[in-house]
PDB file of C-alpha atoms in Angstrom:
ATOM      1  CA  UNK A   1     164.986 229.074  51.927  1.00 47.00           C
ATOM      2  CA  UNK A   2     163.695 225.588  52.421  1.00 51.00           C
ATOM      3  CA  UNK A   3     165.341 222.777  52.728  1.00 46.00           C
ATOM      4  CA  UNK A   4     164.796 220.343  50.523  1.00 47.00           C
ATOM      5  CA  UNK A   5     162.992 217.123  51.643  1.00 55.00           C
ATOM      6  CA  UNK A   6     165.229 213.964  51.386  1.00 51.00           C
ATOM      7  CA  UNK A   7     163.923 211.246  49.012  1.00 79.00           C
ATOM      8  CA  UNK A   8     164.995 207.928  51.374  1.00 87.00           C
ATOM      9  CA  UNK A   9     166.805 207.688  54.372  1.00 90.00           C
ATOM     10  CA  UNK A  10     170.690 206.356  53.554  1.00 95.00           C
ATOM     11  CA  UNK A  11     171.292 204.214  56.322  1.00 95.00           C
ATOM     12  CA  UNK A  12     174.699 203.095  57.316  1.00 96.00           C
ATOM     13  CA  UNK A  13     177.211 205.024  54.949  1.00 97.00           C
ATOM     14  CA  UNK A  14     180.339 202.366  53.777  1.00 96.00           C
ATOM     15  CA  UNK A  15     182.639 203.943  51.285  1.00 97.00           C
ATOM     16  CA  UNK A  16     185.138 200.895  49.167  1.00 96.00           C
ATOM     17  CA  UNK A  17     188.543 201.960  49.705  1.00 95.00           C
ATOM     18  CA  UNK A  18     188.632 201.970  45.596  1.00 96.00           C
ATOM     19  CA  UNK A  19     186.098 204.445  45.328  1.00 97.00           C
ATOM     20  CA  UNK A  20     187.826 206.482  48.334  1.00 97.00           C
ATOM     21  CA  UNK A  21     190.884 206.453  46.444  1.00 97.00           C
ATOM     22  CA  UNK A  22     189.424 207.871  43.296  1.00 97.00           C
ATOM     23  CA  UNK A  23     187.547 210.421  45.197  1.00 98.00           C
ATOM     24  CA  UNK A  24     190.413 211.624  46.449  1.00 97.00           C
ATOM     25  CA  UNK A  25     192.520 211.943  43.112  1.00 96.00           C
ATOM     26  CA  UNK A  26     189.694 213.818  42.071  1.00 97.00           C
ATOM     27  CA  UNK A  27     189.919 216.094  45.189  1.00 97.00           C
ATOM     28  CA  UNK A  28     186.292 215.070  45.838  1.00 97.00           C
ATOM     29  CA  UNK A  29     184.004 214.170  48.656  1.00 97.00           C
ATOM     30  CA  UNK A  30     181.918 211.183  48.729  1.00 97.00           C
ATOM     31  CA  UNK A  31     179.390 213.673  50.806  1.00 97.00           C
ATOM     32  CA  UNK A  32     178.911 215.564  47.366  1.00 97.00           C
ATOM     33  CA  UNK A  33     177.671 212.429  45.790  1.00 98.00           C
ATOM     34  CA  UNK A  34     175.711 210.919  49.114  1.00 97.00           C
ATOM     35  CA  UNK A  35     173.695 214.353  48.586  1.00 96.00           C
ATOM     36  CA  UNK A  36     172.693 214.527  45.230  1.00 96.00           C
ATOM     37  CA  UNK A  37     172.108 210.629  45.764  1.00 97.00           C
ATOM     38  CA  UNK A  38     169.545 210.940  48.493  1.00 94.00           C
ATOM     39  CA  UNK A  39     167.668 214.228  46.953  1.00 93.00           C
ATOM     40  CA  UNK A  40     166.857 212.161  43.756  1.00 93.00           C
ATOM     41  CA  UNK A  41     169.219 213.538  41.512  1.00 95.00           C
ATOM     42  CA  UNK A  42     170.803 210.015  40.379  1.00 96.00           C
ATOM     43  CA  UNK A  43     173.517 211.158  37.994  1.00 97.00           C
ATOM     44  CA  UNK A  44     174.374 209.245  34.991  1.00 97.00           C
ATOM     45  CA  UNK A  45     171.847 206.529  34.604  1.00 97.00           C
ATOM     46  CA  UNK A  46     169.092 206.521  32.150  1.00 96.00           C
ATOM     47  CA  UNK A  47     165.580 208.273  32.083  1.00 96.00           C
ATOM     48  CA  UNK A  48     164.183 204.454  32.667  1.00 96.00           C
ATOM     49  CA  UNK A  49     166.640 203.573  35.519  1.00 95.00           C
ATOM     50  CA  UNK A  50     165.672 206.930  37.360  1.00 95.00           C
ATOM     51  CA  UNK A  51     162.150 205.757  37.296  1.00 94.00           C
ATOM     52  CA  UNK A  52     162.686 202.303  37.978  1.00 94.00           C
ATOM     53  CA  UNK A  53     164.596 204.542  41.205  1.00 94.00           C
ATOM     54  CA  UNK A  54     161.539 206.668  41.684  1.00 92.00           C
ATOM     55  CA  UNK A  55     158.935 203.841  41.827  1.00 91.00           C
ATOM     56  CA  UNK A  56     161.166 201.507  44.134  1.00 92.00           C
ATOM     57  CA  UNK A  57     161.240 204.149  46.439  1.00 91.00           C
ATOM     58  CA  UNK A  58     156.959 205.365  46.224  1.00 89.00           C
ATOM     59  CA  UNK A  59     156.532 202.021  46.781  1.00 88.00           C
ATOM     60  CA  UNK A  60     158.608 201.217  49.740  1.00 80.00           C
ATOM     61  CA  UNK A  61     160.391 198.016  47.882  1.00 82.00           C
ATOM     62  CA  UNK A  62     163.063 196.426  49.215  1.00 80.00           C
ATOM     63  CA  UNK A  63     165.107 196.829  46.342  1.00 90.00           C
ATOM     64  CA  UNK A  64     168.408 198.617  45.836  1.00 94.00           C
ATOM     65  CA  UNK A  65     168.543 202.326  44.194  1.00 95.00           C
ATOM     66  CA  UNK A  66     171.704 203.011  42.405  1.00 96.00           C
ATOM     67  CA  UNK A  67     173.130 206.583  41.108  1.00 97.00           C
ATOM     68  CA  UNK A  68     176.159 206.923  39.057  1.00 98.00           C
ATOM     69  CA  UNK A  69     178.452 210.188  39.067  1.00 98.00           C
ATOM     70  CA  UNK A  70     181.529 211.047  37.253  1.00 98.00           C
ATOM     71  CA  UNK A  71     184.153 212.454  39.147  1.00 97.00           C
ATOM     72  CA  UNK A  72     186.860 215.229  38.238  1.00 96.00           C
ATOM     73  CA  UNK A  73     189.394 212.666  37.404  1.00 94.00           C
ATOM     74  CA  UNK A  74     186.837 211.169  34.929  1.00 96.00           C
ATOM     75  CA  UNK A  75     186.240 208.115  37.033  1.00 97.00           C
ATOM     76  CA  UNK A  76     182.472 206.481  37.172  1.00 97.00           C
ATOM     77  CA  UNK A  77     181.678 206.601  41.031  1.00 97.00           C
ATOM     78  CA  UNK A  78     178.058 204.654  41.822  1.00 97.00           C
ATOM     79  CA  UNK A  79     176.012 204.789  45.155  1.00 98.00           C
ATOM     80  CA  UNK A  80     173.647 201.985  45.825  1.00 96.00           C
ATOM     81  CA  UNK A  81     171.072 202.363  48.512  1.00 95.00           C
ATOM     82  CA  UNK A  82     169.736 199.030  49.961  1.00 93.00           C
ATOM     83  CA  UNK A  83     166.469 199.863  51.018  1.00 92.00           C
ATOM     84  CA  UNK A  84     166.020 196.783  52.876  1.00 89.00           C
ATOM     85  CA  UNK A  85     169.796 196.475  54.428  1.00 90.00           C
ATOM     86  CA  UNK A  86     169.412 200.314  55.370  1.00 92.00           C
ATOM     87  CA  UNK A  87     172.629 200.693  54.132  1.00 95.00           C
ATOM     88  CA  UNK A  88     174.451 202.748  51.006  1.00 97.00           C
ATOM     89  CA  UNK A  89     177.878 201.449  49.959  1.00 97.00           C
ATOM     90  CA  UNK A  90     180.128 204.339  47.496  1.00 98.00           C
ATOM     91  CA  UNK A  91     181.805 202.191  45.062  1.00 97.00           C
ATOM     92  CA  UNK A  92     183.487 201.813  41.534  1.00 97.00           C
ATOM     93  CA  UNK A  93     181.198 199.692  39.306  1.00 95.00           C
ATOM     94  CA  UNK A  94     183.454 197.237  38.470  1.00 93.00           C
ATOM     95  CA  UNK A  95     183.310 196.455  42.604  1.00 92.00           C
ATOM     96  CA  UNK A  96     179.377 195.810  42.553  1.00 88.00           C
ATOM     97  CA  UNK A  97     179.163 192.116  42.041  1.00 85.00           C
ATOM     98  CA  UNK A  98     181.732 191.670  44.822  1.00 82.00           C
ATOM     99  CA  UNK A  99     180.325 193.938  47.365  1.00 81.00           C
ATOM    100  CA  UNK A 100     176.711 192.722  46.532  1.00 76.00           C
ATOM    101  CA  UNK A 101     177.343 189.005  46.059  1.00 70.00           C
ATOM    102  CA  UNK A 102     177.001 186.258  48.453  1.00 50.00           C
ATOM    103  CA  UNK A 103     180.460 186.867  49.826  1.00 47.00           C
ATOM    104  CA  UNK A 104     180.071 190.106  51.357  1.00 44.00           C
ATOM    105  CA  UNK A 105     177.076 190.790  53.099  1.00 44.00           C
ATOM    106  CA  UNK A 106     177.168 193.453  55.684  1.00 48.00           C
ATOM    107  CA  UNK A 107     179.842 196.198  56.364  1.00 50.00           C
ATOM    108  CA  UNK A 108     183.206 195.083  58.041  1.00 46.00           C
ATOM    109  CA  UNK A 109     183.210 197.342  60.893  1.00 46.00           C
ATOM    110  CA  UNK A 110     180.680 198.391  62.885  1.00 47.00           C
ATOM    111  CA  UNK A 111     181.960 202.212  64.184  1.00 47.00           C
ATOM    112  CA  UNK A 112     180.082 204.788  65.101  1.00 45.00           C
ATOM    113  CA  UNK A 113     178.010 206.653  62.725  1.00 47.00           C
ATOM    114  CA  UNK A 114     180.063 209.261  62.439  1.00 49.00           C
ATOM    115  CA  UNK A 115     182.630 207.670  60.654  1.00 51.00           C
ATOM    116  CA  UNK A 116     183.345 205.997  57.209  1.00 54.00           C
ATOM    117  CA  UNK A 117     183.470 202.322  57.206  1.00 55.00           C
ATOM    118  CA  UNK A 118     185.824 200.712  54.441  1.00 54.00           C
ATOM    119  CA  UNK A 119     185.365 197.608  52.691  1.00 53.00           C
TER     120      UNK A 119
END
């Protein structure tokens, strides 16, 4: 079986603690969504937004693509790729103009890979 070939590279992983609290009501893994994020399978957003996903990434824009998944508990969970940060950030919707404003830029920590970052 082949594996199948990852639409964009994800960068540097930061989870909100918001969303990582809702995940884990849910007795989820952000993994699961980081997945089905990064294969092209963006959830819960409309046949226009997945294109609008599909042609920022064919054309190499440095634009943000954005997936939306609802978890057990019935809770909207979004991941946002920033192609030109490098970086996806696994948050609650109503935490988007927050984490992408002005205000907060980059990640808080700067750990190793291997781990989650929390904003």
């Amino acid at each position: 079986m082949n594996k199948p070939k990852l639409k964009f590279n994800l960068g540097k992983i930061t989870i909100t603690l918001f969303a990582k609290l809702s995940l884990e009501r849910s007795g989820q893994k952000a993994e699961q969504f980081l997945n089905l994020h990064k294969k092209g399978n963006y959830g819960e957003i409309s046949a226009e937004e997945k294109q609008c996903n599909n042609e920022i990434i064919e054309n190499k824009a440095n634009k943000k693509v954005l997936s939306a998944y609802t978890t057990e508990f019935n809770e909207i969970i979004w991941v946002v790729t920033d192609l030109l940060e490098n970086t996806t950030t696994v948050l609650l919707p109503r935490e988007y103009d927050f984490i992408f404003d002005k205000y907060v830029e980059k990640p808080i920590s700067n750990s190793d890979k291997n781990s989650n970052d929390y904003i």
